[in-house]
Amino acid sequence: MAQMYVLIALLSQLLFTLIQGQQSPCPQYFRYILKPGTDETIGQIEIQSPPKVSELRLKVGLKLTAELPTKNYGHLKLAQSTEDSAQAVLQGRSLLYHIYFPLRQPLPTLIAIWFNGKKYCTGLDATEGVMTTTITTITLEHALYLPNMPSPNSPPNESHQNSTPKPEQQQTSQYDINHNNMFLKPFIIKIPLYSNNNNTFLRPNQSSRPQPNQSPAKPVPQHNNNNNNNNNNNNNNNNNNNNKNNNKNNNNINNNNECGISSRSGNANLLISNGQETLPGEWPWLVAIFLVTHKYEFQCAGTILTNKHVLTAGHCVKNHESNETIPPNVLAVALGRFNLFGFREVGTVNREVASYTIHPDYTHSISSDSDLAILNLREPVEYNYFIKPICLWSGSSDLHNIISRRGYVVGWGKDEFGHDHTDHPRMAIMPIVSLEICHWNSPSFVTLTSNRTFCAGMRDGSAPCNGDSGTALVLFDNTTDRYILRGVVSRTVWSHEPTCDLTKYTVFVDVAKYLVWIQQQISTT
């Protein structure tokens, strides 16, 4: 019997040693522990002295060198009850979370930890040199809401800034933990470690041309609307190549199995000044558009409509000073891009532009009405975990139906530190407002807007800015678990400084008003 106790003690010690052997890149925040009373290894996160605000949002990125056999992605929960956790915050004690992993072996490694929009920890790349064909990336989120506390957006608390705005959700208890928010649902991506990405462009000099970006639209895999114009085609000499009959590929257009599905969840540092950070594959319909002359210049962002078509702002293919159209053969599109100038990163595909079509009603005046262009890629792309189309809007296009809905806008535009662009895309959450409220915000919006545009924004420093033009505003559909395109960033109001006035709303083209025109373009070119 004594020998049995010794054996059990030795096994426990060995298991403890194995757990200790799991390296944590930031042991002050994250470590592996044994679940009490079991031999199951779980993760524990400790947030010391969390801010006393109304919303506490934790996001964790994990990487696993295996494919998951089921849809169990693991889960993130408070280590204590909701009430005890709330008391810990109010008393200035640490907030503890437990991560339950989807597999016992291999254990996932930490990518990063974000708390209220601030990155607390970045992990090492544990997959470097690992001979495997699959990496599964998991993102888990948890939100704890405390009543009678100041908003996270209130003047800080310097060490805990850039908190994510609370998603639309009814509170169900005094301390509402939102387990149904789309960001709390984990997504996985399988990444081939050794892939040929058909990169044809040289690494460019890093230079950018600024313009504004915008927020998210609602995911629904269909499209209807009333704009029957099909003019203003701007083709280069090889335009005939664009008319190859790729019906097979075009049938992928908003395929229910492809469109609007994020490969993971998101977070950002809000200019996307003051935007929140994102992860690769999180917004797979986002593309970067470059002007290619003697060097590569970042021009605008765009959104994948089909495997051959990209939607952007009309002014992105116009010379700002002369109003002349830019030849399509000097434009290049980077799909699946995360690092803006990472032309050889895994998952990215680069394509030349064969032609483009600007909406015939666009006048390049100070109005955002019809500020749309559709780029036709010289060669189609194959969808993967980093490259997917967005879902087009379906149902009523009445703006009143989406007032107060929160859209998601992602881009590489000018940040709060004055950089012309960010290396990685950032995300901002932007509530949609009525045109009346928008006009009250600034007299400039009276001429900038029309009945085919809308305004959105928090007016708190988190908004699209220079370099974000052409990016999408998407809404999330909780019924289908997909994102749907509703807007394209068109205009922002300038401040006294040579940058955007982030106390003002951003103007978006209301894409739902142009669905017939969009359908005509993607079905005939």
Short mmCIF file of C-alpha atoms in Angstrom, two decimals:
data_model
loop_
_atom_site.label_atom_id
_atom_site.label_comp_id
_atom_site.label_asym_id
_atom_site.label_seq_id
_atom_site.Cartn_x
_atom_site.Cartn_y
_atom_site.Cartn_z
CA MET A 1 0.00 0.00 0.00
CA ALA A 2 2.84 2.34 0.89
CA GLN A 3 4.41 1.60 -2.50
CA MET A 4 1.13 2.54 -4.21
CA TYR A 5 1.06 5.92 -2.43
CA VAL A 6 4.67 6.52 -3.46
CA LEU A 7 3.81 5.63 -7.09
CA ILE A 8 0.82 7.99 -7.10
CA ALA A 9 2.96 10.75 -5.64
CA LEU A 10 5.65 10.17 -8.27
CA LEU A 11 3.10 10.20 -11.10
CA SER A 12 1.58 13.41 -9.77
CA GLN A 13 5.03 14.98 -9.55
CA LEU A 14 5.84 13.83 -13.10
CA LEU A 15 2.60 15.26 -14.45
CA PHE A 16 3.24 18.52 -12.62
CA THR A 17 6.73 18.62 -14.13
CA LEU A 18 5.33 18.07 -17.62
CA ILE A 19 2.89 20.93 -17.14
CA GLN A 20 5.66 23.15 -15.84
CA GLY A 21 7.57 22.24 -18.99
CA GLN A 22 4.93 23.94 -21.12
CA GLN A 23 6.56 27.28 -21.77
CA SER A 24 4.48 30.40 -21.23
CA PRO A 25 5.70 33.52 -23.04
CA CYS A 26 4.31 35.68 -20.23
CA PRO A 27 3.94 33.70 -16.99
CA GLN A 28 2.70 36.78 -15.15
CA TYR A 29 -0.50 36.53 -17.23
CA PHE A 30 -0.76 32.97 -18.55
CA ARG A 31 0.29 29.52 -17.33
CA TYR A 32 -0.70 25.88 -17.65
CA ILE A 33 -2.23 24.27 -14.56
CA LEU A 34 -3.99 21.03 -13.60
CA LYS A 35 -7.74 21.32 -13.33
CA PRO A 36 -8.42 20.82 -9.61
CA GLY A 37 -9.14 17.18 -8.78
CA THR A 38 -8.25 15.90 -12.27
CA ASP A 39 -5.26 15.18 -14.49
CA GLU A 40 -6.58 17.55 -17.19
CA THR A 41 -4.30 20.41 -18.20
CA ILE A 42 -6.02 23.78 -18.58
CA GLY A 43 -4.81 27.33 -19.07
CA GLN A 44 -5.10 30.04 -16.44
CA ILE A 45 -5.05 33.76 -17.18
CA GLU A 46 -4.60 36.35 -14.45
CA ILE A 47 -5.39 40.01 -15.04
CA GLN A 48 -3.99 41.96 -12.13
CA SER A 49 -5.86 45.05 -10.90
CA PRO A 50 -8.39 45.19 -13.75
CA PRO A 51 -9.97 48.61 -14.35
CA LYS A 52 -13.30 49.31 -12.64
CA VAL A 53 -15.34 49.88 -15.77
CA SER A 54 -18.67 48.63 -17.09
CA GLU A 55 -17.19 46.15 -19.56
CA LEU A 56 -14.21 43.83 -19.17
CA ARG A 57 -13.40 41.99 -22.37
CA LEU A 58 -10.72 39.32 -22.67
CA LYS A 59 -9.53 37.85 -25.96
CA VAL A 60 -7.09 34.95 -26.28
CA GLY A 61 -5.43 33.60 -29.42
CA LEU A 62 -4.14 30.00 -29.40
CA LYS A 63 -2.28 27.89 -31.95
CA LEU A 64 -2.45 24.10 -32.22
CA THR A 65 -0.33 21.86 -34.46
CA ALA A 66 -3.21 19.51 -35.18
CA GLU A 67 -6.59 19.43 -36.87
CA LEU A 68 -9.61 19.29 -34.59
CA PRO A 69 -11.76 16.17 -35.10
CA THR A 70 -14.92 17.91 -33.88
CA LYS A 71 -16.34 21.42 -33.56
CA ASN A 72 -15.17 21.63 -29.97
CA TYR A 73 -12.78 24.58 -30.01
CA GLY A 74 -12.44 24.75 -26.25
CA HIS A 75 -13.88 27.53 -24.13
CA LEU A 76 -12.89 30.45 -21.95
CA LYS A 77 -14.66 31.10 -18.66
CA LEU A 78 -14.21 32.86 -15.35
CA ALA A 79 -12.33 30.81 -12.77
CA GLN A 80 -14.80 31.99 -10.10
CA SER A 81 -18.50 32.70 -10.18
CA THR A 82 -19.65 35.87 -11.91
CA GLU A 83 -20.50 37.50 -8.59
CA ASP A 84 -17.15 36.60 -6.99
CA SER A 85 -15.31 37.84 -10.06
CA ALA A 86 -17.19 41.13 -9.97
CA GLN A 87 -16.33 41.53 -6.29
CA ALA A 88 -12.68 40.85 -7.07
CA VAL A 89 -12.69 43.70 -9.59
CA LEU A 90 -14.39 46.09 -7.18
CA GLN A 91 -11.90 45.20 -4.44
CA GLY A 92 -8.88 45.62 -6.71
CA ARG A 93 -7.97 41.92 -6.75
CA SER A 94 -6.90 39.87 -9.76
CA LEU A 95 -9.43 38.56 -12.25
CA LEU A 96 -8.87 34.87 -13.07
CA TYR A 97 -9.95 32.97 -16.18
CA HIS A 98 -9.66 29.31 -17.15
CA ILE A 99 -9.19 28.01 -20.69
CA TYR A 100 -10.44 24.49 -21.42
CA PHE A 101 -8.52 23.17 -24.41
CA PRO A 102 -10.17 21.15 -27.22
CA LEU A 103 -7.54 18.38 -27.05
CA ARG A 104 -5.48 16.94 -24.22
CA GLN A 105 -2.55 16.48 -26.58
CA PRO A 106 -1.00 18.37 -28.18
CA LEU A 107 -1.60 21.37 -25.97
CA PRO A 108 -2.07 24.68 -27.77
CA THR A 109 0.46 27.47 -27.45
CA LEU A 110 -0.38 31.09 -26.78
CA ILE A 111 -0.49 33.59 -29.66
CA ALA A 112 -1.56 36.66 -27.71
CA ILE A 113 -3.75 38.03 -24.92
CA TRP A 114 -5.81 41.21 -25.26
CA PHE A 115 -7.74 42.83 -22.43
CA ASN A 116 -10.13 45.69 -23.22
CA GLY A 117 -8.38 46.22 -26.54
CA LYS A 118 -4.86 46.37 -25.13
CA LYS A 119 -2.36 43.64 -25.97
CA TYR A 120 -0.98 42.22 -22.71
CA CYS A 121 1.15 39.43 -24.12
CA THR A 122 2.50 38.11 -27.42
CA GLY A 123 3.58 34.49 -27.73
CA LEU A 124 6.50 33.00 -29.59
CA ASP A 125 5.89 31.13 -32.85
CA ALA A 126 5.91 27.59 -31.52
CA THR A 127 5.19 26.20 -34.99
CA GLU A 128 8.49 27.33 -36.50
CA GLY A 129 10.29 24.29 -37.85
CA VAL A 130 7.42 21.97 -36.95
CA MET A 131 6.90 19.39 -39.69
CA THR A 132 3.13 19.37 -39.96
CA THR A 133 0.65 20.16 -42.66
CA THR A 134 -1.94 21.76 -40.42
CA ILE A 135 -2.04 24.52 -37.87
CA THR A 136 -5.33 25.27 -36.15
CA THR A 137 -5.72 28.79 -34.83
CA ILE A 138 -8.37 29.39 -32.19
CA THR A 139 -9.59 32.71 -30.83
CA LEU A 140 -11.73 32.81 -27.69
CA GLU A 141 -13.37 35.84 -26.12
CA HIS A 142 -15.19 36.57 -22.89
CA ALA A 143 -17.04 39.69 -21.76
CA LEU A 144 -18.01 40.58 -18.21
CA TYR A 145 -20.39 43.49 -17.69
CA LEU A 146 -20.51 45.36 -14.38
CA PRO A 147 -23.47 47.62 -13.54
CA ASN A 148 -23.09 51.22 -12.39
CA MET A 149 -19.52 51.46 -13.62
CA PRO A 150 -18.07 54.05 -16.04
CA SER A 151 -17.75 53.09 -19.69
CA PRO A 152 -14.40 51.72 -20.84
CA ASN A 153 -14.35 54.68 -23.25
CA SER A 154 -14.42 57.16 -20.39
CA PRO A 155 -11.21 59.10 -19.80
CA PRO A 156 -8.70 56.47 -18.66
CA ASN A 157 -6.91 54.69 -16.65
CA GLU A 158 -3.90 55.07 -18.82
CA SER A 159 -2.86 51.46 -18.65
CA HIS A 160 -6.15 50.09 -19.92
CA GLN A 161 -7.14 51.93 -23.08
CA ASN A 162 -8.80 51.07 -26.36
CA SER A 163 -11.56 48.92 -24.99
CA THR A 164 -13.98 47.34 -27.42
CA PRO A 165 -17.50 48.82 -27.58
CA LYS A 166 -20.20 46.57 -26.20
CA PRO A 167 -22.12 44.66 -28.86
CA GLU A 168 -25.88 44.88 -29.11
CA GLN A 169 -27.14 42.43 -26.55
CA GLN A 170 -29.84 42.31 -23.93
CA GLN A 171 -28.54 41.90 -20.42
CA THR A 172 -29.81 38.80 -18.72
CA SER A 173 -28.47 39.32 -15.23
CA GLN A 174 -26.85 41.91 -13.03
CA TYR A 175 -23.43 40.81 -14.22
CA ASP A 176 -24.06 39.82 -17.80
CA ILE A 177 -21.43 37.55 -19.34
CA ASN A 178 -22.06 37.70 -23.06
CA HIS A 179 -21.38 34.16 -24.28
CA ASN A 180 -23.43 34.69 -27.45
CA ASN A 181 -21.56 37.60 -28.96
CA MET A 182 -20.06 36.62 -32.29
CA PHE A 183 -16.62 37.46 -30.98
CA LEU A 184 -17.02 34.87 -28.25
CA LYS A 185 -17.44 32.16 -30.86
CA PRO A 186 -14.08 30.67 -31.80
CA PHE A 187 -13.07 30.05 -35.37
CA ILE A 188 -10.29 27.87 -36.71
CA ILE A 189 -8.03 28.09 -39.70
CA LYS A 190 -5.90 25.33 -41.19
CA ILE A 191 -2.71 26.75 -42.62
CA PRO A 192 -0.52 24.78 -45.03
CA LEU A 193 2.95 25.56 -43.71
CA TYR A 194 4.72 25.09 -47.01
CA SER A 195 2.71 26.59 -49.84
CA ASN A 196 3.43 28.27 -53.15
CA ASN A 197 1.49 31.51 -53.16
CA ASN A 198 2.09 32.59 -56.77
CA ASN A 199 3.56 35.90 -55.69
CA THR A 200 4.61 37.83 -58.77
CA PHE A 201 5.43 41.22 -57.30
CA LEU A 202 8.71 42.44 -55.86
CA ARG A 203 8.76 43.75 -52.32
CA PRO A 204 7.83 47.43 -52.64
CA ASN A 205 9.18 50.56 -51.06
CA GLN A 206 6.84 51.34 -48.20
CA SER A 207 4.92 54.40 -49.23
CA SER A 208 1.26 55.15 -48.86
CA ARG A 209 -1.44 57.39 -50.09
CA PRO A 210 -4.10 58.11 -47.44
CA GLN A 211 -7.89 57.97 -47.58
CA PRO A 212 -10.72 56.89 -45.24
CA ASN A 213 -12.01 53.35 -44.35
CA GLN A 214 -15.18 52.15 -42.70
CA SER A 215 -17.11 49.67 -40.71
CA PRO A 216 -18.99 46.36 -40.99
CA ALA A 217 -22.17 45.27 -42.73
CA LYS A 218 -24.62 42.50 -42.08
CA PRO A 219 -24.01 38.96 -43.40
CA VAL A 220 -26.65 37.49 -45.66
CA PRO A 221 -25.85 35.36 -48.66
CA GLN A 222 -28.01 37.10 -51.28
CA HIS A 223 -28.46 40.32 -53.19
CA ASN A 224 -31.28 42.42 -54.58
CA ASN A 225 -31.65 46.06 -55.60
CA ASN A 226 -32.47 48.70 -58.17
CA ASN A 227 -29.62 50.19 -60.19
CA ASN A 228 -29.48 49.07 -63.81
CA ASN A 229 -26.52 51.01 -65.15
CA ASN A 230 -23.53 49.35 -66.75
CA ASN A 231 -21.33 52.07 -68.24
CA ASN A 232 -18.03 53.78 -67.42
CA ASN A 233 -15.90 50.71 -68.11
CA ASN A 234 -12.20 51.53 -67.97
CA ASN A 235 -10.28 48.72 -69.68
CA ASN A 236 -6.63 48.30 -70.49
CA ASN A 237 -5.28 46.95 -73.77
CA ASN A 238 -5.73 43.36 -72.66
CA ASN A 239 -9.31 43.75 -71.58
CA ASN A 240 -10.38 40.77 -73.68
CA ASN A 241 -8.57 38.52 -71.21
CA ASN A 242 -11.07 39.65 -68.64
CA ASN A 243 -14.00 38.27 -70.61
CA LYS A 244 -12.97 34.64 -70.43
CA ASN A 245 -16.02 32.68 -69.57
CA ASN A 246 -15.23 31.61 -66.02
CA ASN A 247 -18.78 30.79 -65.06
CA LYS A 248 -17.59 27.94 -62.93
CA ASN A 249 -15.53 30.29 -60.81
CA ASN A 250 -18.13 33.04 -60.84
CA ASN A 251 -20.66 30.63 -59.42
CA ASN A 252 -18.70 30.87 -56.19
CA ILE A 253 -19.94 34.44 -55.84
CA ASN A 254 -21.73 34.50 -52.53
CA ASN A 255 -21.77 30.77 -51.99
CA ASN A 256 -23.32 29.92 -48.64
CA ASN A 257 -20.31 27.72 -47.94
CA GLU A 258 -17.85 30.57 -48.48
CA CYS A 259 -19.19 34.10 -48.06
CA GLY A 260 -19.02 36.15 -44.90
CA ILE A 261 -17.33 33.52 -42.75
CA SER A 262 -14.47 34.76 -40.63
CA SER A 263 -11.63 32.35 -39.98
CA ARG A 264 -11.41 33.64 -36.43
CA SER A 265 -12.74 36.42 -34.20
CA GLY A 266 -11.36 39.93 -33.94
CA ASN A 267 -10.01 42.76 -31.84
CA ALA A 268 -8.21 46.08 -32.67
CA ASN A 269 -6.07 49.16 -31.35
CA LEU A 270 -9.12 51.74 -32.39
CA LEU A 271 -7.40 55.16 -36.89
CA ILE A 272 -8.35 53.03 -37.79
CA SER A 273 -7.04 55.49 -35.59
CA ASN A 274 -7.30 54.00 -32.13
CA GLY A 275 -8.45 50.75 -33.76
CA GLN A 276 -8.27 47.25 -32.36
CA GLU A 277 -5.72 44.70 -33.51
CA THR A 278 -6.74 41.88 -35.82
CA LEU A 279 -5.40 38.43 -36.69
CA PRO A 280 -4.63 36.78 -40.06
CA GLY A 281 -7.76 35.30 -41.65
CA GLU A 282 -10.06 37.24 -39.37
CA TRP A 283 -11.44 39.43 -42.19
CA PRO A 284 -10.71 37.28 -45.29
CA TRP A 285 -12.63 39.53 -47.74
CA LEU A 286 -10.32 42.50 -47.04
CA VAL A 287 -7.81 43.30 -49.81
CA ALA A 288 -5.10 45.91 -50.30
CA ILE A 289 -4.97 47.85 -53.58
CA PHE A 290 -1.60 49.18 -54.75
CA LEU A 291 -0.59 51.73 -57.35
CA VAL A 292 2.42 50.27 -59.17
CA THR A 293 4.69 52.76 -60.94
CA HIS A 294 8.38 52.99 -60.09
CA LYS A 295 7.42 51.71 -56.63
CA TYR A 296 4.43 50.20 -54.86
CA GLU A 297 2.13 52.70 -53.16
CA PHE A 298 -0.74 51.58 -50.98
CA GLN A 299 -3.80 53.15 -52.58
CA CYS A 300 -6.96 51.88 -50.88
CA ALA A 301 -8.65 48.89 -49.35
CA GLY A 302 -11.28 46.78 -51.06
CA THR A 303 -13.67 43.88 -50.53
CA ILE A 304 -13.84 40.53 -52.34
CA LEU A 305 -17.18 40.04 -54.13
CA THR A 306 -16.26 36.97 -56.20
CA ASN A 307 -13.10 35.15 -57.15
CA LYS A 308 -12.60 37.75 -59.92
CA HIS A 309 -14.20 40.93 -58.58
CA VAL A 310 -13.24 43.41 -55.86
CA LEU A 311 -15.39 46.32 -54.67
CA THR A 312 -13.76 49.60 -53.65
CA ALA A 313 -14.50 53.33 -53.65
CA GLY A 314 -14.75 55.09 -57.01
CA HIS A 315 -12.33 57.81 -55.96
CA CYS A 316 -9.68 55.13 -55.38
CA VAL A 317 -9.24 54.75 -59.15
CA LYS A 318 -9.26 58.50 -59.83
CA ASN A 319 -6.39 60.95 -59.72
CA HIS A 320 -7.30 63.18 -56.80
CA GLU A 321 -5.97 66.36 -58.43
CA SER A 322 -6.82 65.91 -62.11
CA ASN A 323 -9.90 63.68 -61.74
CA GLU A 324 -8.47 61.48 -64.49
CA THR A 325 -8.96 57.74 -64.19
CA ILE A 326 -5.95 55.64 -63.25
CA PRO A 327 -5.00 53.05 -65.91
CA PRO A 328 -5.94 49.57 -64.68
CA ASN A 329 -2.58 48.12 -65.70
CA VAL A 330 -0.84 50.10 -62.93
CA LEU A 331 -3.11 48.65 -60.23
CA ALA A 332 -2.41 45.49 -58.25
CA VAL A 333 -4.56 43.74 -55.64
CA ALA A 334 -3.22 41.75 -52.68
CA LEU A 335 -5.75 39.20 -51.40
CA GLY A 336 -5.36 37.33 -48.12
CA ARG A 337 -2.97 40.06 -47.02
CA PHE A 338 -2.25 40.74 -43.34
CA ASN A 339 1.14 42.47 -43.26
CA LEU A 340 0.51 45.32 -45.69
CA PHE A 341 3.86 44.94 -47.43
CA GLY A 342 4.29 41.22 -46.78
CA PHE A 343 4.16 40.22 -50.44
CA ARG A 344 5.50 36.76 -49.66
CA GLU A 345 3.60 35.95 -46.48
CA VAL A 346 1.71 32.65 -46.21
CA GLY A 347 -1.83 32.86 -47.55
CA THR A 348 -1.46 35.99 -49.67
CA VAL A 349 -2.16 36.03 -53.42
CA ASN A 350 -1.34 38.96 -55.71
CA ARG A 351 -3.34 39.77 -58.83
CA GLU A 352 -3.12 42.34 -61.62
CA VAL A 353 -6.21 44.36 -62.52
CA ALA A 354 -7.51 43.75 -66.05
CA SER A 355 -10.20 46.45 -65.99
CA TYR A 356 -12.57 48.25 -63.69
CA THR A 357 -15.99 49.87 -63.78
CA ILE A 358 -16.88 53.06 -61.92
CA HIS A 359 -20.55 53.61 -61.13
CA PRO A 360 -21.96 55.90 -63.87
CA ASP A 361 -23.59 58.24 -61.33
CA TYR A 362 -20.31 58.99 -59.57
CA THR A 363 -19.17 62.57 -60.26
CA HIS A 364 -16.05 62.75 -58.08
CA SER A 365 -17.50 65.85 -56.45
CA ILE A 366 -17.67 66.41 -52.72
CA SER A 367 -20.65 64.03 -52.55
CA SER A 368 -20.21 60.37 -51.63
CA ASP A 369 -23.17 59.33 -53.76
CA SER A 370 -22.29 56.35 -56.02
CA ASP A 371 -18.62 56.43 -54.95
CA LEU A 372 -18.11 52.82 -56.05
CA ALA A 373 -15.86 50.90 -58.43
CA ILE A 374 -15.57 47.19 -59.19
CA LEU A 375 -12.14 45.85 -60.15
CA ASN A 376 -11.90 42.86 -62.49
CA LEU A 377 -8.89 40.68 -61.73
CA ARG A 378 -6.82 39.39 -64.63
CA GLU A 379 -6.91 35.87 -63.15
CA PRO A 380 -9.41 34.39 -60.68
CA VAL A 381 -8.29 33.32 -57.22
CA GLU A 382 -9.10 30.20 -55.25
CA TYR A 383 -10.82 30.70 -51.91
CA ASN A 384 -8.99 29.51 -48.82
CA TYR A 385 -8.84 30.32 -45.12
CA PHE A 386 -7.35 33.75 -45.86
CA ILE A 387 -9.40 34.58 -48.96
CA LYS A 388 -13.21 34.52 -48.94
CA PRO A 389 -15.94 36.73 -50.45
CA ILE A 390 -18.27 38.88 -48.38
CA CYS A 391 -22.01 38.18 -48.42
CA LEU A 392 -24.13 40.77 -50.22
CA TRP A 393 -27.12 42.38 -48.58
CA SER A 394 -30.58 40.84 -48.91
CA GLY A 395 -33.96 42.09 -47.84
CA SER A 396 -35.03 45.69 -47.35
CA SER A 397 -32.50 48.42 -48.07
CA ASP A 398 -34.33 50.91 -45.82
CA LEU A 399 -31.70 52.69 -43.73
CA HIS A 400 -34.08 53.03 -40.78
CA ASN A 401 -33.89 49.27 -40.24
CA ILE A 402 -30.20 49.42 -39.34
CA ILE A 403 -30.03 52.65 -37.31
CA SER A 404 -28.00 51.97 -34.13
CA ARG A 405 -26.67 48.68 -35.52
CA ARG A 406 -22.93 48.34 -35.00
CA GLY A 407 -20.82 47.84 -38.08
CA TYR A 408 -17.27 46.53 -38.28
CA VAL A 409 -14.66 48.39 -40.33
CA VAL A 410 -11.15 47.07 -40.96
CA GLY A 411 -8.22 48.71 -42.72
CA TRP A 412 -4.55 49.68 -42.78
CA GLY A 413 -5.21 53.43 -42.68
CA LYS A 414 -3.52 56.24 -40.79
CA ASP A 415 -3.20 55.57 -37.08
CA GLU A 416 -3.32 57.75 -33.98
CA PHE A 417 0.47 58.12 -34.00
CA GLY A 418 0.50 59.81 -37.40
CA HIS A 419 1.73 56.83 -39.43
CA ASP A 420 0.30 56.94 -42.96
CA HIS A 421 -0.66 53.30 -42.63
CA THR A 422 -0.39 50.46 -40.15
CA ASP A 423 1.56 47.27 -40.83
CA HIS A 424 -1.42 45.12 -39.85
CA PRO A 425 -5.13 45.88 -40.32
CA ARG A 426 -7.11 47.33 -37.45
CA MET A 427 -10.79 47.07 -36.69
CA ALA A 428 -13.22 49.69 -35.38
CA ILE A 429 -16.80 49.20 -34.28
CA MET A 430 -19.06 51.94 -35.65
CA PRO A 431 -22.75 52.45 -34.82
CA ILE A 432 -24.89 53.58 -37.76
CA VAL A 433 -26.79 56.86 -37.28
CA SER A 434 -29.63 58.55 -39.14
CA LEU A 435 -28.91 61.18 -41.77
CA GLU A 436 -30.57 63.78 -39.55
CA ILE A 437 -28.14 63.10 -36.70
CA CYS A 438 -25.27 63.04 -39.18
CA HIS A 439 -26.22 66.47 -40.56
CA TRP A 440 -26.38 67.90 -37.05
CA ASN A 441 -22.84 66.65 -36.43
CA SER A 442 -21.36 68.91 -39.14
CA PRO A 443 -22.74 71.15 -41.91
CA SER A 444 -20.26 69.43 -44.26
CA PHE A 445 -22.36 66.27 -44.18
CA VAL A 446 -25.30 68.00 -45.87
CA THR A 447 -23.35 68.05 -49.15
CA LEU A 448 -21.31 64.89 -48.54
CA THR A 449 -24.35 62.64 -48.08
CA SER A 450 -27.33 61.59 -50.20
CA ASN A 451 -30.23 59.16 -49.87
CA ARG A 452 -27.80 56.44 -51.02
CA THR A 453 -25.24 57.01 -48.28
CA PHE A 454 -25.17 56.72 -44.50
CA CYS A 455 -23.02 57.86 -41.59
CA ALA A 456 -21.51 55.83 -38.77
CA GLY A 457 -19.00 56.21 -35.99
CA MET A 458 -18.30 56.39 -32.27
CA ARG A 459 -16.77 59.90 -32.55
CA ASP A 460 -14.27 58.84 -29.89
CA GLY A 461 -11.07 58.61 -31.92
CA SER A 462 -11.84 55.17 -33.36
CA ALA A 463 -12.64 55.59 -37.03
CA PRO A 464 -11.35 55.06 -40.54
CA CYS A 465 -8.90 57.67 -41.77
CA ASN A 466 -6.46 58.24 -44.61
CA GLY A 467 -5.71 54.96 -46.35
CA ASP A 468 -8.99 53.36 -45.32
CA SER A 469 -11.02 54.46 -48.35
CA GLY A 470 -12.81 51.64 -50.10
CA THR A 471 -12.92 49.30 -47.15
CA ALA A 472 -16.18 47.69 -46.09
CA LEU A 473 -18.58 48.25 -43.27
CA VAL A 474 -20.05 44.85 -42.46
CA LEU A 475 -22.79 43.76 -40.09
CA PHE A 476 -22.94 40.40 -38.36
CA ASP A 477 -25.97 38.15 -38.77
CA ASN A 478 -26.48 36.11 -35.62
CA THR A 479 -28.86 33.80 -37.47
CA THR A 480 -26.40 32.71 -40.16
CA ASP A 481 -23.16 33.45 -38.27
CA ARG A 482 -21.98 35.43 -41.31
CA TYR A 483 -20.95 38.97 -42.10
CA ILE A 484 -22.87 40.98 -44.70
CA LEU A 485 -21.67 43.97 -46.68
CA ARG A 486 -23.62 47.18 -46.10
CA GLY A 487 -21.23 50.09 -46.66
CA VAL A 488 -18.03 51.25 -48.35
CA VAL A 489 -15.88 53.98 -46.75
CA SER A 490 -16.09 57.10 -48.86
CA ARG A 491 -15.44 60.37 -47.01
CA THR A 492 -14.33 61.80 -43.70
CA VAL A 493 -14.23 65.39 -42.49
CA TRP A 494 -10.78 66.91 -42.15
CA SER A 495 -9.66 68.59 -38.95
CA HIS A 496 -7.51 71.72 -38.66
CA GLU A 497 -4.53 69.37 -38.76
CA PRO A 498 -3.75 67.51 -42.03
CA THR A 499 -5.69 64.46 -40.90
CA CYS A 500 -9.23 63.22 -40.24
CA ASP A 501 -11.48 64.79 -37.63
CA LEU A 502 -12.30 61.77 -35.49
CA THR A 503 -14.97 63.64 -33.55
CA LYS A 504 -17.06 63.52 -36.73
CA TYR A 505 -18.88 60.64 -38.39
CA THR A 506 -17.61 58.80 -41.47
CA VAL A 507 -19.68 58.73 -44.67
CA PHE A 508 -20.31 55.36 -46.32
CA VAL A 509 -21.84 54.46 -49.65
CA ASP A 510 -24.96 52.40 -48.88
CA VAL A 511 -24.16 49.29 -50.92
CA ALA A 512 -27.68 47.92 -50.41
CA LYS A 513 -28.89 50.66 -52.77
CA TYR A 514 -26.62 49.44 -55.59
CA LEU A 515 -27.14 45.69 -55.65
CA VAL A 516 -28.63 45.51 -59.16
CA TRP A 517 -25.63 47.38 -60.59
CA ILE A 518 -23.21 45.17 -58.65
CA GLN A 519 -24.95 42.01 -59.88
CA GLN A 520 -24.73 43.24 -63.46
CA GLN A 521 -21.00 43.83 -63.17
CA ILE A 522 -20.08 40.55 -61.55
CA SER A 523 -22.21 38.52 -63.96
CA THR A 524 -21.01 40.13 -67.20
CA THR A 525 -17.29 40.83 -66.68
#
